[in-house]
mmCIF file of C-alpha atoms in Angstrom:
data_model
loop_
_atom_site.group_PDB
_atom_site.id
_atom_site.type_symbol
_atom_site.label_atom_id
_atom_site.label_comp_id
_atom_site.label_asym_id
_atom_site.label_seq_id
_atom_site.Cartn_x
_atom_site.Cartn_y
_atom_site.Cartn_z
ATOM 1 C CA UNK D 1069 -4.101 -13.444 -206.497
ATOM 2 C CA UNK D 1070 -7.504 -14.302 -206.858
ATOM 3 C CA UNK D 1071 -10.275 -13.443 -204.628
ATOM 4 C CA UNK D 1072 -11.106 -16.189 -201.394
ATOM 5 C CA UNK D 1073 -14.251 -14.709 -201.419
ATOM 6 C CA UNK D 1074 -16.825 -17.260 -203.852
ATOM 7 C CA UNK D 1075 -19.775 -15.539 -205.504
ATOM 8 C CA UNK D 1076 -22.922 -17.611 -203.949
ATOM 9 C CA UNK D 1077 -25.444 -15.842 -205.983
ATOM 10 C CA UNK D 1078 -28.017 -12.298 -205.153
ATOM 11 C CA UNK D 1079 -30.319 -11.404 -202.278
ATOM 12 C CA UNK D 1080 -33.876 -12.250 -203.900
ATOM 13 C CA UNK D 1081 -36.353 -10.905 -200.669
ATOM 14 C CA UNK D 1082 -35.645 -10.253 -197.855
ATOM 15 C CA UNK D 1083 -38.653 -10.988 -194.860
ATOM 16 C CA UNK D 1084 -37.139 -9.301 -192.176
ATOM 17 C CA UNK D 1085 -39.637 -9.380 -189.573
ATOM 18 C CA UNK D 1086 -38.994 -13.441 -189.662
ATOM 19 C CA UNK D 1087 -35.346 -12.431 -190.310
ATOM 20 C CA UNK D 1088 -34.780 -14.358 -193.255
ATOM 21 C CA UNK D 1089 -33.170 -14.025 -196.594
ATOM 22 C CA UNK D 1090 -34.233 -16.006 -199.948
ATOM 23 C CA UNK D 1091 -30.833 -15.834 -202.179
ATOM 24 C CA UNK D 1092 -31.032 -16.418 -205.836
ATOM 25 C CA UNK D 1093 -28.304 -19.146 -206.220
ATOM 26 C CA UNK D 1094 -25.697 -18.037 -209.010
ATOM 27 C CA UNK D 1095 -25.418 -21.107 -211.594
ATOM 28 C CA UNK D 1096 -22.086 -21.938 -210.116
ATOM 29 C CA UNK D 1097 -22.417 -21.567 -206.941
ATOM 30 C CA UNK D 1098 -19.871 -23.606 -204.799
ATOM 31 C CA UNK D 1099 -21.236 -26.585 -202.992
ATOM 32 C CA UNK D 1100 -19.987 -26.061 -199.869
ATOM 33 C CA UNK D 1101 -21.635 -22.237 -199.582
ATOM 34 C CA UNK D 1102 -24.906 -24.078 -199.486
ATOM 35 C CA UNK D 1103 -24.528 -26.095 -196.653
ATOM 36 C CA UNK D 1104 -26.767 -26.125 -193.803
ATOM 37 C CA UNK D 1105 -24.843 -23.318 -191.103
ATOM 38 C CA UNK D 1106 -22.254 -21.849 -193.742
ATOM 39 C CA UNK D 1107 -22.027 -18.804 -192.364
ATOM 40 C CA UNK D 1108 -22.530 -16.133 -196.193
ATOM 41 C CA UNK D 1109 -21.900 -12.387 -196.299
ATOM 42 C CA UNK D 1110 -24.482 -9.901 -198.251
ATOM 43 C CA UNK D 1111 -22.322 -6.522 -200.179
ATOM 44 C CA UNK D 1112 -22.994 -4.244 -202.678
ATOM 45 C CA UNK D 1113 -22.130 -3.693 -205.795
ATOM 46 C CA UNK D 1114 -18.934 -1.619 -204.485
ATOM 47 C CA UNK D 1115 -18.096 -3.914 -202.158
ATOM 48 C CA UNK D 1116 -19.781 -2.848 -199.211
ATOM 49 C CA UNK D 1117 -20.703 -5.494 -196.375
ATOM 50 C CA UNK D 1118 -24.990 -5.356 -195.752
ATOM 51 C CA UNK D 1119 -24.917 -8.350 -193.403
ATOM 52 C CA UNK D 1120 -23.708 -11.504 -192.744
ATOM 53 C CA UNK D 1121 -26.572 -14.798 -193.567
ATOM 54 C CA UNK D 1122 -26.579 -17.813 -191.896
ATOM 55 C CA UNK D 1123 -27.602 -21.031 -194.344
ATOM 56 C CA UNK D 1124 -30.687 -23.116 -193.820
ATOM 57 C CA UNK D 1125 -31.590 -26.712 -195.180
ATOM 58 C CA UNK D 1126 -33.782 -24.554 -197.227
ATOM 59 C CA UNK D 1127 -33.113 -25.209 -200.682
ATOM 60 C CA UNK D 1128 -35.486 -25.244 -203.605
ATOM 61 C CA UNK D 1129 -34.374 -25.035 -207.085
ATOM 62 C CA UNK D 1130 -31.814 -21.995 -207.084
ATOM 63 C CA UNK D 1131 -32.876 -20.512 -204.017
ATOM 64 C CA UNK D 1132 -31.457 -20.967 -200.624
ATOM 65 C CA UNK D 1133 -33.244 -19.328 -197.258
ATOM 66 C CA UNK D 1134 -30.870 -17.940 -195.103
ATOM 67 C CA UNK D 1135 -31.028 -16.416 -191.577
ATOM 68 C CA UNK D 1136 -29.925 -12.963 -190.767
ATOM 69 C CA UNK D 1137 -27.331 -13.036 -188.487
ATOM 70 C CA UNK D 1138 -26.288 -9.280 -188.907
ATOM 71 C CA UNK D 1139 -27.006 -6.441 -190.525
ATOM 72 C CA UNK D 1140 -30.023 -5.385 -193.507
ATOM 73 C CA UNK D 1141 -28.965 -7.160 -196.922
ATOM 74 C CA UNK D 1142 -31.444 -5.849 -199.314
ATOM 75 C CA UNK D 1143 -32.609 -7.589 -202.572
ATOM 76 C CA UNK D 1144 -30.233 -6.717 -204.919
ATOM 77 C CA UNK D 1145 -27.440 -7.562 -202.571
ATOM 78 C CA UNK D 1146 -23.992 -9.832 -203.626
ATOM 79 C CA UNK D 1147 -23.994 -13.013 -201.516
ATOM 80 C CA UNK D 1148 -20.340 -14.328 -201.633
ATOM 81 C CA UNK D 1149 -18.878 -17.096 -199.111
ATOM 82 C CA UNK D 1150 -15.174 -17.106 -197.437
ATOM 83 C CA UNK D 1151 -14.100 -20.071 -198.787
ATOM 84 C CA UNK D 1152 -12.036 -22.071 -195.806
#
């Protein structure tokens, strides 16, 4: 059974004294993971949960701001949505 988990795309920077997150959109990134308040989770590699990102409006090419909502993603980070 596949995974309900979508792969969104990789945390690019992270300005945590603003609390934000630029992601590095993956090429096929699902729509709906971009909109504005999709709530996006940060991992590692091995699966580990770094925080969970809150999505701006903030969209420019293939990168999408985020807010920190929890935890300290750090560049490097997977950034995968719970698809509904």
């Amino acid at each position: 059974m596949p995974s309900p988990r979508l792969i969104v795309g990789r945390v690019l920077a992270v300005e945590a004294a603003h609390g934000f997150v630029f992601v590095d959109l993956a090429s096929d990134a699902p729509i709906g993971a971009v909109a504005e308040g999709t709530e996006l989770i940060a991992r590692t590699l091995d699966l580990h949960e770094t925080g969970r990102l809150r999505a701006s409006r903030y969209v420019r090419g293939r990168t999408l701001g985020t807010k920190i909502v929890s935890g300290q993603p750090s560049p490097g980070d997977e950034v995968v949505w719970l698809a509904p």
